[in-house]
Tab-separated table of C-alpha atoms in Angstrom:
chain	number	residue	atom	x	y	z
A	9	MET	CA	-6.112	12.286	48.411
A	10	ILE	CA	-2.461	13.235	47.799
A	11	PRO	CA	-1.713	16.835	48.807
A	12	MET	CA	-0.378	19.039	46.034
A	13	THR	CA	3.211	19.991	46.816
A	14	ARG	CA	5.668	22.029	44.803
A	15	SER	CA	7.273	18.781	43.709
A	16	ASN	CA	3.965	17.291	42.596
A	17	SER	CA	3.031	20.528	40.890
A	18	ALA	CA	6.324	20.583	39.011
A	19	LEU	CA	5.821	16.979	37.925
A	20	SER	CA	2.301	17.782	36.728
A	21	VAL	CA	3.540	20.719	34.690
A	22	LYS	CA	6.334	18.591	33.254
A	23	ALA	CA	3.913	15.783	32.372
A	24	ALA	CA	1.561	18.253	30.730
A	25	GLY	CA	4.473	19.600	28.730
A	26	VAL	CA	5.460	16.127	27.578
A	27	LEU	CA	1.886	15.322	26.577
A	28	SER	CA	1.632	18.586	24.687
A	29	ALA	CA	4.867	17.821	22.853
A	30	VAL	CA	3.643	14.331	21.963
A	31	TYR	CA	0.318	15.716	20.772
A	32	LEU	CA	2.104	18.308	18.631
A	33	ALA	CA	4.395	15.659	17.189
A	34	LEU	CA	1.410	13.496	16.269
A	35	LEU	CA	-0.298	16.456	14.621
A	36	LEU	CA	2.824	17.210	12.590
A	37	ALA	CA	3.063	13.534	11.604
A	38	CYS	CA	-0.409	13.560	10.070
A	39	ALA	CA	-0.764	13.437	6.299
A	40	THR	CA	-3.828	13.901	4.102
A	41	VAL	CA	-5.118	10.978	2.032
A	42	PRO	CA	-6.183	11.973	-1.514
A	43	ILE	CA	-9.942	12.049	-2.311
A	44	THR	CA	-11.077	11.113	1.209
A	45	ASN	CA	-9.045	13.929	2.854
A	46	ARG	CA	-8.607	11.694	5.913
A	47	GLN	CA	-5.758	12.615	8.241
A	48	SER	CA	-3.465	9.587	8.578
A	49	LEU	CA	-0.679	9.078	11.106
A	50	GLN	CA	2.669	8.770	9.303
A	51	LEU	CA	5.483	8.841	11.841
A	52	VAL	CA	8.274	7.491	9.633
A	53	PRO	CA	10.291	10.115	7.704
A	54	ASP	CA	9.840	9.589	3.975
A	55	SER	CA	13.604	9.461	3.385
A	56	GLU	CA	14.001	6.553	5.835
A	57	LEU	CA	10.928	4.760	4.501
A	58	MET	CA	12.091	5.013	0.891
A	59	ALA	CA	15.568	3.757	1.747
A	60	LEU	CA	14.088	0.743	3.515
A	61	SER	CA	11.602	0.154	0.698
A	62	LEU	CA	14.373	0.169	-1.917
A	63	GLN	CA	16.468	-2.240	0.153
A	64	GLN	CA	13.549	-4.635	0.587
A	65	TYR	CA	12.652	-4.412	-3.090
A	66	ARG	CA	16.167	-5.317	-4.198
A	67	GLN	CA	16.178	-8.274	-1.829
A	68	VAL	CA	12.887	-9.555	-3.268
A	69	LEU	CA	14.155	-9.253	-6.847
A	70	ASP	CA	17.463	-10.929	-5.974
A	71	LYS	CA	15.609	-13.928	-4.528
A	72	SER	CA	12.995	-14.132	-7.291
A	73	ARG	CA	12.975	-15.311	-10.881
A	74	LEU	CA	11.921	-12.497	-13.179
A	75	SER	CA	9.645	-13.403	-16.061
A	76	LEU	CA	11.236	-13.766	-19.490
A	77	ASP	CA	7.890	-13.411	-21.263
A	78	GLN	CA	8.565	-10.093	-22.959
A	79	LYS	CA	4.946	-9.604	-23.985
A	80	GLN	CA	3.649	-9.970	-20.418
A	81	VAL	CA	6.502	-7.927	-18.947
A	82	ALA	CA	5.808	-5.124	-21.426
A	83	LEU	CA	2.112	-5.173	-20.516
A	84	VAL	CA	2.821	-4.952	-16.782
A	85	ARG	CA	5.177	-2.010	-17.325
A	86	LYS	CA	2.831	-0.288	-19.767
A	87	VAL	CA	-0.169	-0.475	-17.417
A	88	GLY	CA	1.942	0.319	-14.347
A	89	MET	CA	3.517	3.432	-15.841
A	90	LYS	CA	0.194	4.719	-17.193
A	91	LEU	CA	-1.266	4.490	-13.705
A	92	ALA	CA	1.873	5.968	-12.148
A	93	ARG	CA	1.723	9.032	-14.413
A	94	ALA	CA	-1.996	9.401	-13.747
A	95	SER	CA	-1.336	9.271	-10.008
A	96	GLU	CA	1.315	11.990	-10.301
A	97	ASP	CA	-1.082	14.258	-12.204
A	98	PHE	CA	-3.729	13.454	-9.616
A	99	LEU	CA	-1.447	14.456	-6.725
A	100	ARG	CA	-0.438	17.697	-8.450
A	101	GLU	CA	-4.061	18.647	-8.986
A	102	ALA	CA	-4.767	17.913	-5.327
A	103	GLY	CA	-1.900	20.183	-4.228
A	104	MET	CA	0.141	17.230	-2.895
A	105	GLU	CA	3.049	17.426	-5.329
A	106	GLU	CA	5.621	17.593	-2.496
A	107	SER	CA	5.411	13.798	-2.123
A	108	LEU	CA	6.283	13.173	-5.771
A	109	SER	CA	10.030	13.597	-5.241
A	110	TYR	CA	10.154	10.252	-3.433
A	111	PHE	CA	8.500	8.222	-6.190
A	112	GLN	CA	10.792	6.294	-8.537
A	113	TRP	CA	8.448	3.910	-10.290
A	114	ASP	CA	9.584	0.444	-11.291
A	115	PHE	CA	7.322	-2.455	-12.327
A	116	ASN	CA	8.541	-6.058	-12.573
A	117	LEU	CA	6.849	-9.352	-13.347
A	118	ILE	CA	7.980	-12.239	-11.129
A	119	GLU	CA	7.689	-15.784	-12.457
A	120	ASP	CA	5.717	-17.646	-9.808
A	121	ASP	CA	2.456	-19.237	-10.902
A	122	LYS	CA	1.635	-20.339	-7.354
A	123	MET	CA	1.809	-16.820	-5.929
A	124	ILE	CA	-1.432	-14.974	-6.670
A	125	ASN	CA	-0.292	-11.527	-5.636
A	126	ALA	CA	0.864	-8.029	-6.577
A	127	TRP	CA	2.090	-5.045	-4.573
A	128	VAL	CA	3.528	-1.540	-4.831
A	129	MET	CA	5.899	-0.447	-2.074
A	130	PRO	CA	6.255	3.137	-0.820
A	131	GLY	CA	8.159	5.068	-3.455
A	132	GLY	CA	6.672	3.108	-6.354
A	133	LYS	CA	8.647	-0.159	-6.414
A	134	ALA	CA	6.202	-2.760	-7.696
A	135	ALA	CA	5.916	-6.457	-8.427
A	136	VAL	CA	3.259	-8.536	-10.130
A	137	TYR	CA	3.395	-12.329	-9.822
A	138	THR	CA	2.448	-14.464	-12.812
A	139	GLY	CA	0.001	-16.371	-10.601
A	140	ILE	CA	-2.432	-13.443	-10.620
A	141	LEU	CA	-2.551	-13.067	-14.414
A	142	PRO	CA	-5.220	-15.771	-14.971
A	143	TYR	CA	-7.474	-13.662	-12.707
A	144	THR	CA	-6.716	-10.289	-14.302
A	145	ARG	CA	-7.198	-11.913	-17.755
A	146	ASP	CA	-6.487	-8.792	-19.803
A	147	GLU	CA	-5.052	-5.276	-19.711
A	148	THR	CA	-8.087	-3.790	-17.992
A	149	GLY	CA	-8.064	-6.486	-15.311
A	150	LEU	CA	-4.388	-5.802	-14.700
A	151	ALA	CA	-5.246	-2.109	-14.365
A	152	VAL	CA	-7.729	-3.016	-11.601
A	153	VAL	CA	-4.944	-4.661	-9.580
A	154	LEU	CA	-2.201	-2.124	-10.243
A	155	GLY	CA	-4.554	0.834	-9.855
A	156	HIS	CA	-5.459	-0.482	-6.413
A	157	GLU	CA	-1.806	-1.026	-5.465
A	158	VAL	CA	-0.631	2.350	-6.787
A	159	ALA	CA	-3.449	3.873	-4.736
A	160	HIS	CA	-2.061	2.246	-1.565
A	161	ALA	CA	1.308	3.829	-2.371
A	162	ILE	CA	0.146	7.397	-3.017
A	163	ALA	CA	-2.234	7.268	-0.026
A	164	GLY	CA	0.741	6.574	2.256
A	165	HIS	CA	-0.760	3.361	3.601
A	166	GLY	CA	2.674	1.734	3.872
A	167	ASN	CA	3.917	4.538	6.124
A	168	GLU	CA	0.739	4.478	8.187
A	169	ARG	CA	0.886	0.703	8.671
A	170	MET	CA	4.591	0.854	9.520
A	171	SER	CA	3.908	3.658	12.018
A	172	GLN	CA	1.124	1.658	13.645
A	173	ALA	CA	3.331	-1.435	13.813
A	174	LEU	CA	6.225	0.479	15.393
A	175	LEU	CA	3.846	1.889	17.992
A	176	ALA	CA	2.150	-1.428	18.744
A	177	GLN	CA	5.049	-3.862	18.577
A	178	MET	CA	8.170	-1.841	19.286
A	179	GLY	CA	6.971	0.827	21.667
A	180	GLY	CA	6.970	3.632	19.134
A	181	ILE	CA	10.754	3.729	18.645
A	182	ALA	CA	12.119	5.409	15.531
A	183	LEU	CA	12.578	3.313	12.400
A	184	SER	CA	16.337	3.893	12.394
A	185	THR	CA	16.559	2.698	16.004
A	186	ALA	CA	14.422	-0.354	15.254
A	187	LEU	CA	16.625	-1.265	12.287
A	188	SER	CA	19.731	-1.000	14.472
A	189	SER	CA	18.414	-2.941	17.463
A	190	GLN	CA	16.110	-5.448	15.733
A	191	PRO	CA	17.036	-5.465	12.031
A	192	ARG	CA	15.512	-8.808	11.045
A	193	GLU	CA	12.226	-8.221	12.836
A	194	THR	CA	11.950	-4.663	11.517
A	195	GLN	CA	12.608	-5.696	7.927
A	196	ALA	CA	9.980	-8.444	8.171
A	197	LEU	CA	7.574	-5.924	9.668
A	198	ALA	CA	8.239	-3.556	6.773
A	199	MET	CA	7.597	-6.245	4.160
A	200	ALA	CA	4.247	-7.007	5.777
A	201	ALA	CA	3.364	-3.310	6.122
A	202	PHE	CA	4.214	-2.716	2.452
A	203	GLY	CA	1.882	-5.544	1.368
A	204	ALA	CA	4.746	-7.793	0.230
A	205	GLY	CA	4.863	-10.053	3.288
A	206	ALA	CA	3.460	-13.111	1.493
A	207	SER	CA	6.857	-13.601	-0.161
A	208	ILE	CA	8.393	-14.268	3.270
A	209	GLY	CA	5.383	-15.991	4.796
A	210	ILE	CA	4.003	-13.020	6.747
A	211	LEU	CA	0.497	-11.756	6.001
A	212	LEU	CA	-0.801	-8.467	7.377
A	213	PRO	CA	-4.267	-7.740	5.972
A	214	TYR	CA	-5.041	-4.180	4.998
A	215	SER	CA	-7.766	-2.633	7.121
A	216	ARG	CA	-11.216	-2.086	5.665
A	217	LEU	CA	-10.480	1.641	5.721
A	218	HIS	CA	-7.295	1.261	3.684
A	219	GLU	CA	-8.963	-1.100	1.239
A	220	SER	CA	-11.878	1.272	0.776
A	221	GLU	CA	-9.523	4.202	0.126
A	222	ALA	CA	-7.407	2.179	-2.315
A	223	ASP	CA	-10.523	1.018	-4.155
A	224	ARG	CA	-11.850	4.537	-4.450
A	225	ILE	CA	-8.550	6.084	-5.567
A	226	GLY	CA	-7.664	3.124	-7.798
A	227	LEU	CA	-10.930	3.318	-9.723
A	228	THR	CA	-10.312	7.018	-10.342
A	229	LEU	CA	-6.782	6.332	-11.605
A	230	MET	CA	-8.100	3.603	-13.912
A	231	ALA	CA	-10.676	5.927	-15.440
A	232	ARG	CA	-8.051	8.651	-15.944
A	233	CYS	CA	-6.027	6.154	-17.984
A	234	GLY	CA	-8.989	5.247	-20.158
A	235	TYR	CA	-9.769	1.913	-18.483
A	236	ASP	CA	-13.317	0.955	-17.537
A	237	PRO	CA	-13.514	0.947	-13.702
A	238	ARG	CA	-16.558	-1.333	-13.881
A	239	ALA	CA	-14.081	-4.161	-14.592
A	240	ALA	CA	-13.195	-4.120	-10.884
A	241	VAL	CA	-16.414	-5.937	-9.973
A	242	PRO	CA	-15.891	-9.104	-12.060
A	243	PHE	CA	-12.209	-9.197	-11.047
A	244	TRP	CA	-13.017	-9.301	-7.330
A	245	GLN	CA	-15.770	-11.824	-8.024
A	246	ARG	CA	-13.201	-14.098	-9.709
A	247	MET	CA	-10.876	-13.694	-6.737
A	248	ASN	CA	-13.657	-14.556	-4.315
A	249	ARG	CA	-14.543	-17.702	-6.271
A	250	ALA	CA	-10.893	-18.759	-6.160
A	251	SER	CA	-10.875	-18.387	-2.381
A	252	GLN	CA	-13.379	-21.221	-1.985
A	253	SER	CA	-10.614	-23.774	-2.577
A	254	ARG	CA	-7.463	-21.983	-1.421
A	255	PRO	CA	-7.466	-18.293	-0.504
A	256	PRO	CA	-5.015	-16.462	-2.818
A	257	GLU	CA	-2.302	-14.419	-1.115
A	258	PHE	CA	-3.864	-11.312	-2.638
A	259	LEU	CA	-7.166	-11.990	-0.872
A	260	SER	CA	-5.378	-12.757	2.395
A	261	THR	CA	-4.076	-9.206	2.483
A	262	HIS	CA	-6.952	-7.643	0.518
A	263	PRO	CA	-10.183	-9.133	1.910
A	264	ALA	CA	-13.217	-8.664	-0.336
A	265	PRO	CA	-16.480	-9.188	1.561
A	266	GLU	CA	-19.831	-8.426	-0.029
A	267	THR	CA	-19.940	-5.005	1.640
A	268	ARG	CA	-16.754	-4.103	-0.187
A	269	MET	CA	-18.257	-5.109	-3.512
A	270	ALA	CA	-21.208	-2.835	-2.786
A	271	ASN	CA	-18.834	0.036	-2.001
A	272	ILE	CA	-16.972	-0.486	-5.262
A	273	GLN	CA	-20.269	-0.231	-7.128
A	274	LYS	CA	-20.915	3.030	-5.287
A	275	TYR	CA	-17.487	4.486	-6.200
A	276	ILE	CA	-17.676	3.675	-9.922
A	277	PRO	CA	-19.895	6.654	-10.928
A	278	GLU	CA	-17.539	8.994	-9.049
A	279	ALA	CA	-14.554	7.579	-10.953
A	280	MET	CA	-16.229	7.868	-14.349
């Protein structure tokens, strides 16, 4: 047993103070997820996250070929903006309107029939790939996908995943420091955390918790826009059938086991 000296005592007090400060910082970094009211850890300042999101979004668009099919582009933007407005009303009603200042919605359709994917970055920058349209089939099916992705955005899942990644892979350093010291790695990490990593060959599946929250919120947003949330079940069934030959990128980041299908069925009455 080590005798307690003044030096040891001082170190203990100092350590306790550091731990208290860390605990307080973590408490202050917690944000509430809509509907579930779960406290999520979001360490990255919104201003920094949005700046990075916008930068990554521009890079994706610069490297991609945007669809020239005006009818499909108009449909993506129509459905996307309906869901975006519904999400804003939803946040206001939940008393979470302070986060709305960071959302600048933008929906684009990328011409890539081999990429079965869609995502919405923090701040509302979104992309749908033409490869997913045969699975959405119609406006309501598209609302299933975009409702789910908008839900990820307003639930702060991108910030939470980025925070977890910074803690696990970079020792919890600040985003600004990570971008300065390891810019390429940090940008790739952000793309994966935002759900857009498939475009650069990096897949980071959403957790079951995040998927469950996005399903639940997304179904509610769909119903608020006048779409039938029951359309989510056949959509995910189509995606699961497609995975038997080659798993779509969307399923790689959004796994859909049978338990998830059962949960969706459970959330539908709540949404309606």
